[in-house]
Coordinates of N, CA and C in Angstrom, one line a residue:
X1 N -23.1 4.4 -83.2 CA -23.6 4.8 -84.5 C -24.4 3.6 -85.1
X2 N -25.3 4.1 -86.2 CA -26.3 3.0 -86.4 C -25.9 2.4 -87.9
X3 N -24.5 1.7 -88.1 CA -23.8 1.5 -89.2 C -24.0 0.3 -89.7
X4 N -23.5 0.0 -90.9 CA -23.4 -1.3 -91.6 C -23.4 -2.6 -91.0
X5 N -22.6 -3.0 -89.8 CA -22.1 -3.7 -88.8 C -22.8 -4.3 -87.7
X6 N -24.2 -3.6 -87.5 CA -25.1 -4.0 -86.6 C -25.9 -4.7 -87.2
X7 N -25.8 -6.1 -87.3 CA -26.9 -6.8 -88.5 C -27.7 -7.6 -87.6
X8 N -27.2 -7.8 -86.2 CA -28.4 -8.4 -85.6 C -30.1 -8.1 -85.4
X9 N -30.1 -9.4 -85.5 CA -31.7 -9.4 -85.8 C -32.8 -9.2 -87.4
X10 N -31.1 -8.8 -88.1 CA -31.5 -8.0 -89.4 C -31.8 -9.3 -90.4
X11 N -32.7 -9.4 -91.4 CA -33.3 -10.0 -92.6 C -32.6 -9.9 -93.5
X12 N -32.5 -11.3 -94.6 CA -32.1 -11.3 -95.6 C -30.4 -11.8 -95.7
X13 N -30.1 -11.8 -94.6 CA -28.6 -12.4 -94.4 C -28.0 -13.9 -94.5
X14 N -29.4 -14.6 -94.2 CA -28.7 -16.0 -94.3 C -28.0 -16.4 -93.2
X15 N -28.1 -17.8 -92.9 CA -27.6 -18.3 -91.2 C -26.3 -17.9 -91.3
X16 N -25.4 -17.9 -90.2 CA -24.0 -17.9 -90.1 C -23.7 -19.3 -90.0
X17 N -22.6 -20.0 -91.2 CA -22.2 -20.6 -91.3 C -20.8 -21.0 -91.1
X18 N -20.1 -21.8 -90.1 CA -18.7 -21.6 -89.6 C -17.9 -22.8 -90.9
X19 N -17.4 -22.2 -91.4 CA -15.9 -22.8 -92.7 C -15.7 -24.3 -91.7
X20 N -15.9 -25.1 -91.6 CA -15.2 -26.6 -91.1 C -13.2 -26.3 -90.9
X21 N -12.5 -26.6 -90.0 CA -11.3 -25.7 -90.3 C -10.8 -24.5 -90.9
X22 N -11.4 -23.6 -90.5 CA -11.1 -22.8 -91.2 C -9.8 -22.1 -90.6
X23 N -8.9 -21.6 -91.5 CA -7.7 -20.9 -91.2 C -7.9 -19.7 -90.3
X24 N -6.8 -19.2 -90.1 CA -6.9 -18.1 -89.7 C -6.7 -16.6 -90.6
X25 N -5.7 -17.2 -91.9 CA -5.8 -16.1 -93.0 C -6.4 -17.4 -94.1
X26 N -6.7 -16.4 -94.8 CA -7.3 -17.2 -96.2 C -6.1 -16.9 -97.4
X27 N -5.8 -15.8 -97.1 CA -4.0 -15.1 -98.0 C -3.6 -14.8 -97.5
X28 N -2.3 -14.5 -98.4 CA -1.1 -13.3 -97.1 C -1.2 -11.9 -96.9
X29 N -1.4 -11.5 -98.2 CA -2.5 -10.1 -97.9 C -2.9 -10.0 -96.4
X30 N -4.0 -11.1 -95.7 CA -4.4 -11.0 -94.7 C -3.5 -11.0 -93.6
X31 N -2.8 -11.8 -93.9 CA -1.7 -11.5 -92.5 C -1.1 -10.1 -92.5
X32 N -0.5 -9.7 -93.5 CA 0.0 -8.9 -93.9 C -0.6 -7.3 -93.1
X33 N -2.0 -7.4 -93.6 CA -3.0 -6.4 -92.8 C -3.0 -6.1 -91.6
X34 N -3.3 -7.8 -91.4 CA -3.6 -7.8 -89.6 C -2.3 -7.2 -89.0
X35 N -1.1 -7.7 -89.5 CA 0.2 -7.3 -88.7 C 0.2 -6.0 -88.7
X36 N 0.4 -5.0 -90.2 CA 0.4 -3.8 -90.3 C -0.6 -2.8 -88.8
X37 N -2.0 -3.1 -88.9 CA -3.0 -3.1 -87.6 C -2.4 -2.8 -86.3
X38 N -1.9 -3.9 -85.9 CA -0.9 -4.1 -85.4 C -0.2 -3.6 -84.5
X39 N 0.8 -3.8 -85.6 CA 1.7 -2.5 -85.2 C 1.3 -1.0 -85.3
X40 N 0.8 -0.4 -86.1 CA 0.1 1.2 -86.3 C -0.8 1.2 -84.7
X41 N -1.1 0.1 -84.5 CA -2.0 0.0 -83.2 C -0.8 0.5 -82.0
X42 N -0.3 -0.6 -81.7 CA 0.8 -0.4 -80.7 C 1.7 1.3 -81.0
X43 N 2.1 1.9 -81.8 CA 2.2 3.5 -82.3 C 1.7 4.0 -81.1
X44 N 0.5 4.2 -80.8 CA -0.6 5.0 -79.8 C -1.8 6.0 -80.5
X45 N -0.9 6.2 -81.8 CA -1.7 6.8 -82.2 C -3.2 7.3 -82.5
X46 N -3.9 5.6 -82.1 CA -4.9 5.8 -81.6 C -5.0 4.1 -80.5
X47 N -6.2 4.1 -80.4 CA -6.7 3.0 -79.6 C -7.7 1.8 -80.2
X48 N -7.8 1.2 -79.3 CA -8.6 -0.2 -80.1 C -9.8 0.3 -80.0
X49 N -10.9 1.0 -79.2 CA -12.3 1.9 -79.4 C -12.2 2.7 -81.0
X50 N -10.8 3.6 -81.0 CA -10.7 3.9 -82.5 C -10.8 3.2 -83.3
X51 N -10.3 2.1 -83.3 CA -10.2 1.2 -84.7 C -11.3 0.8 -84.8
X52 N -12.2 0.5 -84.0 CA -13.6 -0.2 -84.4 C -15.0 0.7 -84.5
X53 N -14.3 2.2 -84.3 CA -15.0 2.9 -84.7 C -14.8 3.2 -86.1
X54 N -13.6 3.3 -86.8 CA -13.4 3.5 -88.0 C -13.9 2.6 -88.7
X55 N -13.6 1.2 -88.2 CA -14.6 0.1 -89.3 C -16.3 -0.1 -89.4
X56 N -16.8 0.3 -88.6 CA -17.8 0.9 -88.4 C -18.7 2.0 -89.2
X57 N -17.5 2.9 -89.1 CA -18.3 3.9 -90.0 C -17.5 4.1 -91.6
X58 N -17.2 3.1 -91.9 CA -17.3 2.9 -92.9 C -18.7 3.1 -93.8
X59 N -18.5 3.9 -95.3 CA -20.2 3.7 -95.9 C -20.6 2.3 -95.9
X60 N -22.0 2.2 -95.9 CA -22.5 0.8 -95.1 C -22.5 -0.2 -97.0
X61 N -22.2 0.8 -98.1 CA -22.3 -0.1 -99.7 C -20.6 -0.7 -99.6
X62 N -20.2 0.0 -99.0 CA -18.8 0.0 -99.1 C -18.5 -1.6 -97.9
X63 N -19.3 -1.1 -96.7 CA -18.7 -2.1 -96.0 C -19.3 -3.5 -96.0
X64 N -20.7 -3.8 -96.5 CA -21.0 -4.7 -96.8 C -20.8 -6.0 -97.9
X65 N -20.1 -4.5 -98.9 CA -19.2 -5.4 -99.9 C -17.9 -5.8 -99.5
X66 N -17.5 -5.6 -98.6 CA -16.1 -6.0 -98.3 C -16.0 -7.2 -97.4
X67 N -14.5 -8.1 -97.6 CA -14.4 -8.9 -96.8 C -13.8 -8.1 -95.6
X68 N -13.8 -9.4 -94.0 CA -13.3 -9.4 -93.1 C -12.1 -8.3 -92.9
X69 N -11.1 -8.5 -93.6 CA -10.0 -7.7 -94.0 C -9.3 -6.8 -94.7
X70 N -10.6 -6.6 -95.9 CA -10.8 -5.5 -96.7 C -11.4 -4.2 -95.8
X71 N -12.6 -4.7 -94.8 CA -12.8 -3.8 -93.7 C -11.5 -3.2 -93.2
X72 N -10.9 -4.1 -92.5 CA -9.6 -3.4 -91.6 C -8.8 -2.4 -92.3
X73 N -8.5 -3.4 -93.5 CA -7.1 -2.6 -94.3 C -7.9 -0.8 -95.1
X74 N -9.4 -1.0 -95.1 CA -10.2 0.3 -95.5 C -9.9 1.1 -94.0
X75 N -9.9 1.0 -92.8 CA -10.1 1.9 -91.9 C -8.6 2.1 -91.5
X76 N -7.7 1.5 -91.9 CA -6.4 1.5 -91.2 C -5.6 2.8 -91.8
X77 N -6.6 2.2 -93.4 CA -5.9 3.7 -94.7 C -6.4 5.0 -93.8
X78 N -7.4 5.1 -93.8 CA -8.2 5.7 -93.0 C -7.6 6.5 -92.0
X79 N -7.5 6.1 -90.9 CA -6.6 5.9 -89.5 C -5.4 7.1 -89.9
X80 N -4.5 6.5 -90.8 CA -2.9 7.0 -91.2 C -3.2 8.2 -91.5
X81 N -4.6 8.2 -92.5 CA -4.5 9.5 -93.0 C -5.0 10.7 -92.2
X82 N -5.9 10.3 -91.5 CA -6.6 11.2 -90.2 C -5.5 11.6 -89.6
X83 N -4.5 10.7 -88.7 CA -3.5 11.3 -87.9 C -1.9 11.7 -88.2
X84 N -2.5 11.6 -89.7 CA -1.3 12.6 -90.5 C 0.0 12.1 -90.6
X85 N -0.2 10.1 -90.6 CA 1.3 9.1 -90.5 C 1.6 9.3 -91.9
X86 N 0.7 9.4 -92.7 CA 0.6 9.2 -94.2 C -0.3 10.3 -94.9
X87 N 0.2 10.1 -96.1 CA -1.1 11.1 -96.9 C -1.7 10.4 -97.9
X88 N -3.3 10.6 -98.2 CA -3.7 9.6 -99.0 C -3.0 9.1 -100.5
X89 N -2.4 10.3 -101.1 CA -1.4 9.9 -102.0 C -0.2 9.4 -102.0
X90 N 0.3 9.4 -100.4 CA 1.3 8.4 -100.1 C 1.2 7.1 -99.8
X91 N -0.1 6.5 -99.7 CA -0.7 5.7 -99.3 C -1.2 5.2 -101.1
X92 N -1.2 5.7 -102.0 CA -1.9 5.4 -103.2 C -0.8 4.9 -103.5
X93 N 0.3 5.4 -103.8 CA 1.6 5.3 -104.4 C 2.5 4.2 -103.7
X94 N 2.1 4.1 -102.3 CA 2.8 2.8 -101.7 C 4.4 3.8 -101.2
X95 N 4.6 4.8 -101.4 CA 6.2 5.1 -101.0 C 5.9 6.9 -100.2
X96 N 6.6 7.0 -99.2 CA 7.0 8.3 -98.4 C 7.3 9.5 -99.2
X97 N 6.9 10.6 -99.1 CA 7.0 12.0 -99.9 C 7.6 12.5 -99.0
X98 N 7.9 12.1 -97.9 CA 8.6 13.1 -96.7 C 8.8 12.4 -95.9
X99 N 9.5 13.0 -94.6 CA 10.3 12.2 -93.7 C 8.9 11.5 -92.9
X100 N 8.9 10.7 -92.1 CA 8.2 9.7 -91.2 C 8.3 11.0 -89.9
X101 N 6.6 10.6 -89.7 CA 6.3 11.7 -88.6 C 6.2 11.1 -87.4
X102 N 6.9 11.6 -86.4 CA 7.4 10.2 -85.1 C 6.4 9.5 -84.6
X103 N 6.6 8.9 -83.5 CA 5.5 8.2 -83.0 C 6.4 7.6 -81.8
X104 N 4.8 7.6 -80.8 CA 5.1 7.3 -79.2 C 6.0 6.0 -79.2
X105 N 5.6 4.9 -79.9 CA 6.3 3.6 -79.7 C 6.5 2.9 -80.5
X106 N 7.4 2.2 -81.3 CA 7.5 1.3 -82.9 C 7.7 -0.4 -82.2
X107 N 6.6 -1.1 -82.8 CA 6.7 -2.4 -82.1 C 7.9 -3.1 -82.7
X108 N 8.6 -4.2 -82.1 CA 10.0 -4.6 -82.3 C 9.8 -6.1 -81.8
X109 N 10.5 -6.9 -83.0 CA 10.3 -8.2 -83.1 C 10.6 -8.6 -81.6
X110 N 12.0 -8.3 -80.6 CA 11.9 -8.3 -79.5 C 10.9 -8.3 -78.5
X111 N 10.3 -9.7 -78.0 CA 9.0 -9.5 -76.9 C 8.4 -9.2 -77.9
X112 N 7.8 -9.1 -78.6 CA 6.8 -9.4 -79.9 C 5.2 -10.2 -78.8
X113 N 6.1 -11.4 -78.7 CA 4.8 -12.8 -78.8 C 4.7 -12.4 -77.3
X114 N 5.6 -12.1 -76.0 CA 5.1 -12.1 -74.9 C 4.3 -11.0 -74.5
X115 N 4.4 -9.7 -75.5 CA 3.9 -8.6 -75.1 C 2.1 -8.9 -75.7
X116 N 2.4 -9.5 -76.8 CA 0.8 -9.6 -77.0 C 0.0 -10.7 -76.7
X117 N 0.8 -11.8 -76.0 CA 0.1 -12.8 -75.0 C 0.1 -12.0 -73.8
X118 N 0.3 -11.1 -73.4 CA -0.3 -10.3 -72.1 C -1.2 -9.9 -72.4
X119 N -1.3 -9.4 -73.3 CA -3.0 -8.8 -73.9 C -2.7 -7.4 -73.4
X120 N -3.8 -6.9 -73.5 CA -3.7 -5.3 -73.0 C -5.2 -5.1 -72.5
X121 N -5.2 -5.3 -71.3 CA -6.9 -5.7 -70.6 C -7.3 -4.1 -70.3
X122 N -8.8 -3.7 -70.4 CA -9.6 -2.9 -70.4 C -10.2 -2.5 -69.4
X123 N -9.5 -3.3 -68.3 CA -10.7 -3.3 -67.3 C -10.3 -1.9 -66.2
X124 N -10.5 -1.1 -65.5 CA -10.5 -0.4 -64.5 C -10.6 -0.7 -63.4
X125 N -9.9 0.6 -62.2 CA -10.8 0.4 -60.8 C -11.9 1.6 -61.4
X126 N -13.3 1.1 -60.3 CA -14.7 2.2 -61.0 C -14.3 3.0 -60.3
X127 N -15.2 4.1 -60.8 CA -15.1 5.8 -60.3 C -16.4 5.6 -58.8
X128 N -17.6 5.0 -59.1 CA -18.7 4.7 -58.3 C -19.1 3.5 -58.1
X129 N -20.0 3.1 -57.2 CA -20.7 1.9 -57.1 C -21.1 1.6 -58.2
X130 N -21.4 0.0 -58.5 CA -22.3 -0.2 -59.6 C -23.9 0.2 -59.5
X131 N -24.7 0.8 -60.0 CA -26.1 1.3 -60.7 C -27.0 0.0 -60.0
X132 N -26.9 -0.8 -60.5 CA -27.9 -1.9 -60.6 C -26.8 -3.4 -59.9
X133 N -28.1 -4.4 -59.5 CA -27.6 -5.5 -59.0 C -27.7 -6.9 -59.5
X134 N -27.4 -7.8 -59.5 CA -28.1 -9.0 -60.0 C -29.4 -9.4 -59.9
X135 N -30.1 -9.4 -61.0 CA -31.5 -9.5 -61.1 C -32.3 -8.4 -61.4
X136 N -32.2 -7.5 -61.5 CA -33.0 -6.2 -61.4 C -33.2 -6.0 -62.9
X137 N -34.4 -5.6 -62.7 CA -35.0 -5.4 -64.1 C -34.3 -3.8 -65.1
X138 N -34.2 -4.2 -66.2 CA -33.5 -3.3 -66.5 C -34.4 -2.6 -68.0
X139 N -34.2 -1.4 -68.7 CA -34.7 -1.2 -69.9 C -33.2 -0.6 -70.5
X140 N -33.0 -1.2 -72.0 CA -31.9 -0.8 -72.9 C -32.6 0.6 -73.5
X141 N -31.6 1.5 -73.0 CA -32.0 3.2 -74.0 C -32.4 3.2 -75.1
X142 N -33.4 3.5 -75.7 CA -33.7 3.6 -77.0 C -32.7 5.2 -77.6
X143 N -31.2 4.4 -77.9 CA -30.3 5.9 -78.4 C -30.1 5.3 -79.6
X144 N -29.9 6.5 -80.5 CA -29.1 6.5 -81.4 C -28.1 7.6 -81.9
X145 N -27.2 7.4 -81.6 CA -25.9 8.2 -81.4 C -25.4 8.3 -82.7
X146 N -24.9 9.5 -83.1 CA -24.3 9.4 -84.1 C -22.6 8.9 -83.9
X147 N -22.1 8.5 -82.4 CA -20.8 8.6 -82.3 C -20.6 7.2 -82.4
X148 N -19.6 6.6 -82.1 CA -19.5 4.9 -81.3 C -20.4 4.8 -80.4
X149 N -21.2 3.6 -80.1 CA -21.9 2.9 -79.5 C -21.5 1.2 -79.5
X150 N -21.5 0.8 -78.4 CA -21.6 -1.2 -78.5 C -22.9 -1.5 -78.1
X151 N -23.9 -0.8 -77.8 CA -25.3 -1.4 -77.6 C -25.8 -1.6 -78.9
X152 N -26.4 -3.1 -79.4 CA -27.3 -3.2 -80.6 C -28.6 -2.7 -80.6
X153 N -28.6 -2.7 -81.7 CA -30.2 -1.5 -82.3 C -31.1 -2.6 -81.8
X154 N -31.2 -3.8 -81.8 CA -32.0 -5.0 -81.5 C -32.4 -5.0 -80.4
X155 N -31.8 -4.5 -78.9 CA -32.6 -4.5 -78.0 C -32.7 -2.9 -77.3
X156 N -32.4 -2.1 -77.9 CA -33.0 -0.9 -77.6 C -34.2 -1.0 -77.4
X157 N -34.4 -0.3 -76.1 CA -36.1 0.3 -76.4 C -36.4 -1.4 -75.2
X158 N -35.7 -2.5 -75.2 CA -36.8 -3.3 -74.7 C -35.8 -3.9 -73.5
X159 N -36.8 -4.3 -72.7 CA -36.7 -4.7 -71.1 C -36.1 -6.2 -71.3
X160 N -34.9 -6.1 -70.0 CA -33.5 -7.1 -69.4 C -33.6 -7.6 -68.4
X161 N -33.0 -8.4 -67.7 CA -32.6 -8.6 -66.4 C -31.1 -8.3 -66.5
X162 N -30.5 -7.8 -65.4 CA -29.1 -8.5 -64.7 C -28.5 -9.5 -64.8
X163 N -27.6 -10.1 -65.5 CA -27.5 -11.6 -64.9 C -26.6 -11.3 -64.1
X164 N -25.3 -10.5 -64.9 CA -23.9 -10.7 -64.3 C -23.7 -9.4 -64.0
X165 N -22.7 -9.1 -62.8 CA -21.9 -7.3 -63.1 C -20.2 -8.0 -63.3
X166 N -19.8 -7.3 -64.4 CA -18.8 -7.6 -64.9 C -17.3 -7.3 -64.2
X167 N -17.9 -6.0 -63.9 CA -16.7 -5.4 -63.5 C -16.7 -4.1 -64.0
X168 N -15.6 -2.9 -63.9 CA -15.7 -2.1 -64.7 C -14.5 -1.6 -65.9
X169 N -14.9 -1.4 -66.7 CA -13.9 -0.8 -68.0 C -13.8 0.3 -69.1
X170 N -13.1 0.1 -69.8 CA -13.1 1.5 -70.5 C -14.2 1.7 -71.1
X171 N -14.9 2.9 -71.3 CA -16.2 2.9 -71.7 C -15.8 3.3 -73.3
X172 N -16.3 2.3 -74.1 CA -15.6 3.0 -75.6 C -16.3 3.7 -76.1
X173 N -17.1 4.5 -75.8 CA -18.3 5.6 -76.6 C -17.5 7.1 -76.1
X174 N -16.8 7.0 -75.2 CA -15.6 8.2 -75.4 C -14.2 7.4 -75.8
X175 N -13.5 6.9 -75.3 CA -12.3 6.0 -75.8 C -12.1 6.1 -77.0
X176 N -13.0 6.0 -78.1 CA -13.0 5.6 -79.2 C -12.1 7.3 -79.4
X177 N -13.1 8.5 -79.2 CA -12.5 9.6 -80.0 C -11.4 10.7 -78.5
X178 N -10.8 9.5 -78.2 CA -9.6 10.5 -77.1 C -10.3 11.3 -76.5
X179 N -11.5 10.9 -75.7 CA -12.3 11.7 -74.8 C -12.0 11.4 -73.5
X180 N -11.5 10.6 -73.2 CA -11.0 9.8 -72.1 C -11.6 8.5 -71.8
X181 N -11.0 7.5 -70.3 CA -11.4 6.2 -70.7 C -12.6 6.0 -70.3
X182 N -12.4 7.0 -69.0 CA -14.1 6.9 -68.1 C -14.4 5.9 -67.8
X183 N -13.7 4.9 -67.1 CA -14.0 3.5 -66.2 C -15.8 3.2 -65.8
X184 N -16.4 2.6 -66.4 CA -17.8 2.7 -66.5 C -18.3 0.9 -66.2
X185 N -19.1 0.4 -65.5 CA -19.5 -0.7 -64.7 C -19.9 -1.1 -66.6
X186 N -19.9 -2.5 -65.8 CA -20.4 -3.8 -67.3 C -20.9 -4.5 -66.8
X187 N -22.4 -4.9 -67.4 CA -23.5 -6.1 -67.3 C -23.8 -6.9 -67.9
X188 N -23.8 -8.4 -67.7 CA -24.8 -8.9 -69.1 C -26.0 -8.9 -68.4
X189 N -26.7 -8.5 -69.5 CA -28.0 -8.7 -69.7 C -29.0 -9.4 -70.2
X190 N -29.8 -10.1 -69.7 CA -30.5 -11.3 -70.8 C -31.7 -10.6 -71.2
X191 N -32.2 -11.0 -72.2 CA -33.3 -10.7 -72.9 C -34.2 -11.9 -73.1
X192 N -35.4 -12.3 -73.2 CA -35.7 -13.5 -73.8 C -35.9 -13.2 -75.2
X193 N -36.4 -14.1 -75.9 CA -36.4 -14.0 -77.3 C -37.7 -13.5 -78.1
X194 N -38.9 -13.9 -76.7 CA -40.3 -12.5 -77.4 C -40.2 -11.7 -76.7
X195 N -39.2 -11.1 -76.4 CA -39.1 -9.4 -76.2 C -38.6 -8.7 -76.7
X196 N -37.5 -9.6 -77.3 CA -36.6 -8.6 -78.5 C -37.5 -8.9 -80.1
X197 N -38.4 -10.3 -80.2 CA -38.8 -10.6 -81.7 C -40.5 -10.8 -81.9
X198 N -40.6 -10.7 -80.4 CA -42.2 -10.9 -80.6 C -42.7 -12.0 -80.7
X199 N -43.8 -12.5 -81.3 CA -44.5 -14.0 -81.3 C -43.6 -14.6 -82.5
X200 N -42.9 -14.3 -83.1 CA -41.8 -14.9 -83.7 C -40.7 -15.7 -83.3
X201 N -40.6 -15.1 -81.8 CA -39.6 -15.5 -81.0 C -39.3 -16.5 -80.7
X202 N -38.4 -17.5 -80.0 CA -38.4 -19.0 -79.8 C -39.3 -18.7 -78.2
X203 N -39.9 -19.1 -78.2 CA -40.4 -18.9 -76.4 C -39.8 -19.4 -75.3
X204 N -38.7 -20.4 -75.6 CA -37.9 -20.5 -74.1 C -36.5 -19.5 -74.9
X205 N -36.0 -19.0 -75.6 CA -34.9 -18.6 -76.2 C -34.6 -17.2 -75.4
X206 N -33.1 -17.4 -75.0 CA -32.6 -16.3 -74.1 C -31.4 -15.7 -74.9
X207 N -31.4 -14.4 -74.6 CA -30.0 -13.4 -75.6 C -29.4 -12.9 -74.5
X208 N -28.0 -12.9 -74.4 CA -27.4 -11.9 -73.5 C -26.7 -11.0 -74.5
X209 N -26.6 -9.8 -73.6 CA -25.9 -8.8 -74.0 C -24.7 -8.4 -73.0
X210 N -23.7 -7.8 -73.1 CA -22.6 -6.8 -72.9 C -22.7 -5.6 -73.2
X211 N -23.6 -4.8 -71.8 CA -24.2 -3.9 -72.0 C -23.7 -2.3 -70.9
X212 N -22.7 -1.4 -71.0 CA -22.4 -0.7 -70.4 C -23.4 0.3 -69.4
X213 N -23.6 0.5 -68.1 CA -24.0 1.0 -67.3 C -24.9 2.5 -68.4
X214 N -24.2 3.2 -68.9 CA -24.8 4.4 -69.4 C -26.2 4.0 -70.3
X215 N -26.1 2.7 -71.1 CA -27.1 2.4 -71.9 C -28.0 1.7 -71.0
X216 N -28.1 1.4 -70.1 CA -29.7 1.2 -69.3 C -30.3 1.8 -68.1
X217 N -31.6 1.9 -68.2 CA -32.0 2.4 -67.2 C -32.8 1.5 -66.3
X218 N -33.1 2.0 -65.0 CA -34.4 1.0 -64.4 C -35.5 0.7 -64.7
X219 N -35.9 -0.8 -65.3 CA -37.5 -0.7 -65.7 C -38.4 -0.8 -64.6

């Protein structure tokens, strides 16, 4: 989708500037969030393609005014109320109208820290060969989807090389809405910098991308 979130390359934003130490929460609110995430994550109820599709399509006035974790805790409401954990008036009110509607799994302080230092990796065995090889010229689809997408609007439309094949993984343009995972090859891709900006460009300046097999074609 072509949402609030894709600011690369975009005007008017101002450099990204990194906080000198910066925390990891700024309040407890924030922790508080992230844990909730979390755990409603680990549920099953949906998946991590969902969650980042929901923060995504958030309205773009809505999501630009929000912080970091204002985002989350807006899609998480979201989330509950789509798969029917909660109702938005049980969610206003902060307290249950009715019994708790089950769920595949409830995370438990138990194995807490070792379950999520295993991480929960993405990667597949592929369905097919990889498409393309190291070095091969490549063109980013000029799509605009109304669904999930991870390709930026910035190098659509303009010509890559290969650097890397990644490997293959869940492809989250179905993932996101329980379409299945569809094990789909991953590339970076470099760009230089007058091809994505033009004579504005830095002329030795190179961009890679993490760009899924479906969004390129052969240039």
């Amino acid at each position: 989708m072509n949402g609030a979130q894709d600011l690369g390359g975009a005007h008017g934003f101002g450099p990204v500037v990194p906080e000198p130490d910066e925390p990891v929460f700024h309040a407890a609110w924030e922790r508080r969030v992230f844990a909730m995430a979390m755990a409603m994550g680990y549920t099953g109820a949906w998946n991590l393609d969902g969650s980042r599709a929901n923060r995504e399509s958030l309205p773009p006035a809505h999501y630009l005014a929000s912080s970091y974790y204002e985002i989350w805790l807006a899609a998480l409401e979201k989330q509950i109320a789509a798969t029917g954990l909660a109702t938005p008036e049980e969610i206003t009110a902060g307290r249950a109208s009715a019994p708790a509607r089950p769920v595949a799994r409830v995370l438990a302080q138990d194995g807490l820290e070792a379950r999520f230092r295993a991480g929960f990796p993405s990667s597949r065995d592929p369905a097919a060969p990889a498409r393309f090889t190291v070095g091969d010229a490549v063109l980013a689809r000029n799509i605009h989807p109304t669904g999930h997408t991870r390709l930026p609007r910035y190098v659509r439309g303009r010509r890559g090389r290969i650097e890397r094949i990644d490997g293959a993984f869940v492809y989250p343009d179905t993932n996101a809405y329980g379409a299945g995972e569809n094990p789909t090859w991953l590339y970076t891709v470099s760009f230089t910098a007058r091809e994505l900006w033009g004579e504005s460009g830095d002329p030795g300046g190179i961009v890679t991308v993490a760009a899924f097999e479906p969004y390129l074609e052969a240039a």
